[in-house]
mmCIF file of C-alpha atoms in Angstrom:
data_model
loop_
_atom_site.group_PDB
_atom_site.id
_atom_site.type_symbol
_atom_site.label_atom_id
_atom_site.label_comp_id
_atom_site.label_asym_id
_atom_site.label_seq_id
_atom_site.Cartn_x
_atom_site.Cartn_y
_atom_site.Cartn_z
ATOM 1 C CA GLN A 1 26.307 84.515 85.373
ATOM 2 C CA ARG A 2 28.826 81.733 85.075
ATOM 3 C CA ARG A 3 32.459 82.187 86.046
ATOM 4 C CA ALA A 4 34.462 81.461 82.915
ATOM 5 C CA GLY A 5 36.247 78.134 82.929
ATOM 6 C CA ASP A 6 34.639 76.589 86.022
ATOM 7 C CA PRO A 7 35.162 72.845 85.461
ATOM 8 C CA HIS A 8 32.631 72.038 88.192
ATOM 9 C CA TRP A 9 29.791 74.255 87.010
ATOM 10 C CA SER A 10 27.362 71.351 86.608
ATOM 11 C CA SER A 11 27.972 70.393 90.270
ATOM 12 C CA VAL A 12 27.001 73.814 91.641
ATOM 13 C CA VAL A 13 23.731 73.493 93.584
ATOM 14 C CA LEU A 14 23.569 77.101 94.820
ATOM 15 C CA LEU A 15 25.219 80.339 93.742
ATOM 16 C CA LEU A 16 24.167 83.586 95.392
ATOM 17 C CA GLN A 17 26.168 86.313 93.676
ATOM 18 C CA CYS A 18 24.419 89.000 95.779
ATOM 19 C CA GLU A 19 24.812 91.330 92.833
ATOM 20 C CA GLY A 20 22.413 94.081 91.859
ATOM 21 C CA ALA A 21 21.309 97.656 92.416
ATOM 22 C CA ASP A 22 21.731 99.345 95.782
ATOM 23 C CA GLY A 23 18.628 98.711 97.887
ATOM 24 C CA SER A 24 17.297 95.962 95.632
ATOM 25 C CA GLY A 25 15.388 93.111 97.214
ATOM 26 C CA VAL A 26 15.977 90.811 94.242
ATOM 27 C CA ILE A 27 18.132 87.916 95.453
ATOM 28 C CA THR A 28 18.339 84.937 93.115
ATOM 29 C CA ASP A 29 20.290 81.740 92.541
ATOM 30 C CA SER A 30 22.645 82.288 89.596
ATOM 31 C CA GLY A 31 23.699 78.640 89.436
ATOM 32 C CA PRO A 32 22.617 76.068 86.868
ATOM 33 C CA LEU A 33 19.634 74.886 88.969
ATOM 34 C CA GLY A 34 18.117 78.309 89.598
ATOM 35 C CA VAL A 35 16.590 77.202 92.908
ATOM 36 C CA PRO A 36 13.956 79.455 94.501
ATOM 37 C CA VAL A 37 15.199 81.804 97.218
ATOM 38 C CA THR A 38 12.753 82.843 99.931
ATOM 39 C CA LYS A 39 13.500 86.023 101.874
ATOM 40 C CA VAL A 40 12.606 86.352 105.540
ATOM 41 C CA GLY A 41 12.570 89.836 107.052
ATOM 42 C CA SER A 42 13.149 91.677 103.741
ATOM 43 C CA PRO A 43 16.953 91.515 103.360
ATOM 44 C CA THR A 44 18.357 93.739 100.600
ATOM 45 C CA LEU A 45 21.467 94.330 98.550
ATOM 46 C CA THR A 46 23.726 97.241 99.414
ATOM 47 C CA ALA A 47 26.465 99.062 97.535
ATOM 48 C CA ALA A 48 27.964 100.405 100.766
ATOM 49 C CA HIS A 49 30.269 97.426 101.313
ATOM 50 C CA LYS A 50 31.428 94.823 98.812
ATOM 51 C CA PRO A 51 34.713 93.019 98.049
ATOM 52 C CA PHE A 52 34.108 93.385 94.292
ATOM 53 C CA GLY A 53 31.183 93.850 91.951
ATOM 54 C CA ALA A 54 28.343 96.287 92.553
ATOM 55 C CA SER A 55 26.850 95.117 95.852
ATOM 56 C CA SER A 56 26.604 92.582 98.655
ATOM 57 C CA LEU A 57 23.794 91.101 100.738
ATOM 58 C CA TYR A 58 23.286 92.732 104.134
ATOM 59 C CA LEU A 59 21.683 90.753 106.976
ATOM 60 C CA ASP A 60 20.820 92.587 110.176
ATOM 61 C CA GLY A 61 21.400 89.725 112.651
ATOM 62 C CA SER A 62 17.907 90.092 114.055
ATOM 63 C CA SER A 63 15.069 89.509 111.606
ATOM 64 C CA GLN A 64 16.608 88.661 108.227
ATOM 65 C CA TYR A 65 17.759 85.489 106.493
ATOM 66 C CA LEU A 66 17.214 83.424 103.326
ATOM 67 C CA SER A 67 15.658 79.996 102.879
ATOM 68 C CA ILE A 68 16.312 77.569 100.024
ATOM 69 C CA PRO A 69 15.274 73.988 99.251
ATOM 70 C CA ASN A 70 17.722 71.535 100.791
ATOM 71 C CA PRO A 71 20.570 70.833 98.320
ATOM 72 C CA SER A 72 20.747 67.149 99.393
ATOM 73 C CA ILE A 73 24.524 66.841 99.536
ATOM 74 C CA GLY A 74 24.452 63.096 100.267
ATOM 75 C CA SER A 75 27.550 61.097 101.205
ATOM 76 C CA GLY A 76 30.036 62.643 98.780
ATOM 77 C CA ASP A 77 32.486 65.502 98.749
ATOM 78 C CA PHE A 78 31.323 69.109 98.939
ATOM 79 C CA THR A 79 32.417 72.737 99.055
ATOM 80 C CA PHE A 80 30.662 75.619 100.795
ATOM 81 C CA GLU A 81 32.303 78.999 100.218
ATOM 82 C CA TRP A 82 31.472 82.674 100.604
ATOM 83 C CA TRP A 83 32.889 86.128 101.235
ATOM 84 C CA ALA A 84 31.851 87.823 104.475
ATOM 85 C CA ARG A 85 32.319 91.106 106.281
ATOM 86 C CA LYS A 86 31.293 91.346 109.931
ATOM 87 C CA VAL A 87 31.625 93.945 112.662
ATOM 88 C CA SER A 88 29.446 92.361 115.367
ATOM 89 C CA ASN A 89 27.511 89.247 116.325
ATOM 90 C CA GLY A 90 23.804 88.923 115.709
ATOM 91 C CA SER A 91 21.337 89.388 118.542
ATOM 92 C CA MET A 92 21.649 85.763 119.746
ATOM 93 C CA GLY A 93 25.428 85.531 119.446
ATOM 94 C CA HIS A 94 25.910 82.388 117.321
ATOM 95 C CA ASP A 95 25.677 83.640 113.737
ATOM 96 C CA GLY A 96 24.640 80.887 111.336
ATOM 97 C CA VAL A 97 25.953 81.032 107.772
ATOM 98 C CA CYS A 98 24.370 77.826 106.423
ATOM 99 C CA CYS A 99 22.183 75.520 108.485
ATOM 100 C CA ASP A 100 19.560 72.849 107.851
ATOM 101 C CA ASP A 101 19.448 71.107 111.226
ATOM 102 C CA SER A 102 17.468 73.534 113.420
ATOM 103 C CA GLY A 103 20.675 74.505 115.208
ATOM 104 C CA THR A 104 21.069 71.155 116.983
ATOM 105 C CA GLY A 105 24.188 69.859 115.242
ATOM 106 C CA ALA A 106 22.388 66.790 113.802
ATOM 107 C CA SER A 107 24.853 64.454 112.088
ATOM 108 C CA ASP A 108 22.858 64.283 108.843
ATOM 109 C CA GLY A 109 22.758 68.064 108.412
ATOM 110 C CA PHE A 110 24.888 71.192 108.368
ATOM 111 C CA LEU A 111 25.536 73.906 110.910
ATOM 112 C CA ILE A 112 28.200 76.372 109.790
ATOM 113 C CA GLU A 113 28.758 79.267 112.172
ATOM 114 C CA LEU A 114 30.812 82.450 112.056
ATOM 115 C CA SER A 115 30.869 84.503 115.263
ATOM 116 C CA THR A 116 33.064 85.526 118.163
ATOM 117 C CA SER A 117 31.042 83.159 120.375
ATOM 118 C CA ARG A 118 32.395 79.982 118.775
ATOM 119 C CA GLY A 119 34.646 81.241 116.009
ATOM 120 C CA PHE A 120 34.470 79.645 112.549
ATOM 121 C CA LEU A 121 33.117 76.121 112.773
ATOM 122 C CA CYS A 122 31.300 73.359 110.976
ATOM 123 C CA HIS A 123 29.507 71.807 113.928
ATOM 124 C CA GLN A 124 29.322 68.287 112.475
ATOM 125 C CA ALA A 125 33.118 68.177 112.014
ATOM 126 C CA GLY A 126 33.964 69.225 115.573
ATOM 127 C CA HIS A 127 33.271 72.024 117.996
ATOM 128 C CA PRO A 128 36.594 73.865 118.354
ATOM 129 C CA GLY A 129 35.496 76.856 120.424
ATOM 130 C CA SER A 130 36.230 80.486 119.683
ATOM 131 C CA ASP A 131 39.481 80.350 117.726
ATOM 132 C CA HIS A 132 38.747 83.063 115.152
ATOM 133 C CA ASN A 133 37.385 86.589 115.432
ATOM 134 C CA PRO A 134 35.481 87.429 112.219
ATOM 135 C CA ASN A 135 34.243 90.816 113.412
ATOM 136 C CA GLY A 136 37.140 92.984 112.278
ATOM 137 C CA GLY A 137 35.237 94.760 109.502
ATOM 138 C CA THR A 138 37.407 93.193 106.781
ATOM 139 C CA TRP A 139 36.173 91.168 103.829
ATOM 140 C CA ARG A 140 37.428 87.580 104.081
ATOM 141 C CA HIS A 141 36.900 84.445 102.038
ATOM 142 C CA TYR A 142 35.699 81.365 103.933
ATOM 143 C CA ALA A 143 35.316 77.798 102.733
ATOM 144 C CA VAL A 144 34.311 74.416 104.148
ATOM 145 C CA THR A 145 35.264 71.367 102.098
ATOM 146 C CA ARG A 146 34.850 67.633 102.515
ATOM 147 C CA SER A 147 37.106 65.148 100.767
ATOM 148 C CA GLY A 148 36.211 61.608 101.775
ATOM 149 C CA SER A 149 35.442 62.073 105.467
ATOM 150 C CA THR A 150 38.014 64.843 105.980
ATOM 151 C CA VAL A 151 36.503 68.280 106.508
ATOM 152 C CA ARG A 152 38.717 71.318 106.098
ATOM 153 C CA LEU A 153 37.944 74.899 107.071
ATOM 154 C CA TRP A 154 39.700 77.646 105.109
ATOM 155 C CA ILE A 155 40.157 81.369 105.679
ATOM 156 C CA ASP A 156 41.496 83.460 102.785
ATOM 157 C CA GLY A 157 42.849 80.308 101.131
ATOM 158 C CA ALA A 158 44.815 79.151 104.185
ATOM 159 C CA LEU A 159 43.951 76.006 106.119
ATOM 160 C CA HIS A 160 42.318 76.946 109.419
ATOM 161 C CA ARG A 161 41.206 73.636 110.892
ATOM 162 C CA VAL A 162 40.742 69.949 109.990
ATOM 163 C CA GLY A 163 37.913 67.748 111.259
ATOM 164 C CA SER A 164 36.057 64.604 110.305
ATOM 165 C CA ASP A 165 32.490 63.973 109.156
ATOM 166 C CA GLY A 166 31.574 60.996 107.000
ATOM 167 C CA ASN A 167 27.832 61.187 107.588
ATOM 168 C CA THR A 168 25.316 61.227 104.754
ATOM 169 C CA LYS A 169 23.625 64.615 104.443
ATOM 170 C CA ASN A 170 20.059 63.685 103.632
ATOM 171 C CA ARG A 171 17.827 66.125 105.498
ATOM 172 C CA THR A 172 14.788 67.375 103.614
ATOM 173 C CA GLN A 173 14.011 70.521 105.565
ATOM 174 C CA ALA A 174 14.951 73.888 104.116
ATOM 175 C CA MET A 175 18.488 75.228 104.380
ATOM 176 C CA HIS A 176 18.799 78.669 105.892
ATOM 177 C CA ILE A 177 21.404 81.154 104.742
ATOM 178 C CA GLY A 178 22.138 83.564 107.570
ATOM 179 C CA ALA A 179 20.413 81.679 110.377
ATOM 180 C CA GLN A 180 20.384 78.492 112.424
ATOM 181 C CA GLY A 181 16.931 76.954 112.329
ATOM 182 C CA GLY A 182 15.441 80.403 111.849
ATOM 183 C CA ASN A 183 17.271 81.669 114.952
ATOM 184 C CA TYR A 184 20.873 82.687 115.703
ATOM 185 C CA ARG A 185 20.863 85.049 112.767
ATOM 186 C CA PHE A 186 23.906 86.334 110.912
ATOM 187 C CA ALA A 187 24.880 89.987 111.238
ATOM 188 C CA GLY A 188 26.975 91.328 108.379
ATOM 189 C CA TRP A 189 27.496 91.261 104.646
ATOM 190 C CA LEU A 190 27.737 88.237 102.333
ATOM 191 C CA LYS A 191 28.965 87.905 98.766
ATOM 192 C CA CYS A 192 29.202 85.037 96.263
ATOM 193 C CA LEU A 193 27.994 82.162 98.411
ATOM 194 C CA ARG A 194 28.432 78.952 96.446
ATOM 195 C CA ILE A 195 27.669 75.314 97.292
ATOM 196 C CA THR A 196 29.237 72.626 95.111
ATOM 197 C CA ARG A 197 28.007 69.050 95.519
ATOM 198 C CA GLY A 198 30.333 66.118 94.855
ATOM 199 C CA VAL A 199 33.524 68.206 94.651
ATOM 200 C CA ALA A 200 36.079 69.313 97.243
ATOM 201 C CA ARG A 201 37.365 72.329 95.353
ATOM 202 C CA TYR A 202 40.185 73.003 97.818
ATOM 203 C CA THR A 203 42.463 70.413 99.403
ATOM 204 C CA ALA A 204 45.627 72.555 99.569
ATOM 205 C CA ALA A 205 46.292 76.261 100.072
ATOM 206 C CA PHE A 206 44.711 78.342 97.311
ATOM 207 C CA THR A 207 44.095 81.884 96.100
ATOM 208 C CA PRO A 208 40.429 82.757 96.694
ATOM 209 C CA PRO A 209 38.400 83.794 93.652
ATOM 210 C CA ALA A 210 38.352 87.587 93.535
ATOM 211 C CA GLY A 211 35.403 88.243 91.276
ATOM 212 C CA LEU A 212 31.900 87.091 90.472
ATOM 213 C CA LEU A 213 31.669 83.307 90.282
#
């Protein structure tokens, strides 16, 4: 389901709306590529908590995550964004949102984390330490963008941190949503996770999208 008027629709390489019936295990890519989504540990949609729409994806922080073919971001700009609600860390304490580097911080991959252990970080753009507590039980919009070699981290449309990463992202292994290398699993709820290749959607303060993308 395309968000009306998205000028970068053709650059979207993943869109997980996390929208469906309560208890459904059907989790699909709604973007133009329709990439296959593999579930690990039987994650499901829930109507109990969502920022909008009918549902969100719940991950238990212990056994559940998703796996997708690597989006092959390359050397250009990008945007990762999602809505999240968290009340605790996963069982290993470093909750991965998106990762394709086995949790090692390899320069040609991604390791995006959201936890009280190390805050909100994109490992390849710097390791700032725990400067954000995401576990307040509130839905928040997060984004990571790269414009040139400048990487910006955003929370609810406000600039949170600036780093640098000009490396080519050319790993071929699967990307995990809700885990780091199959470990360090994410505990909480996710909604409307979108990856846009070749476009830094946000370079100044913005109002987060408040509806299905």
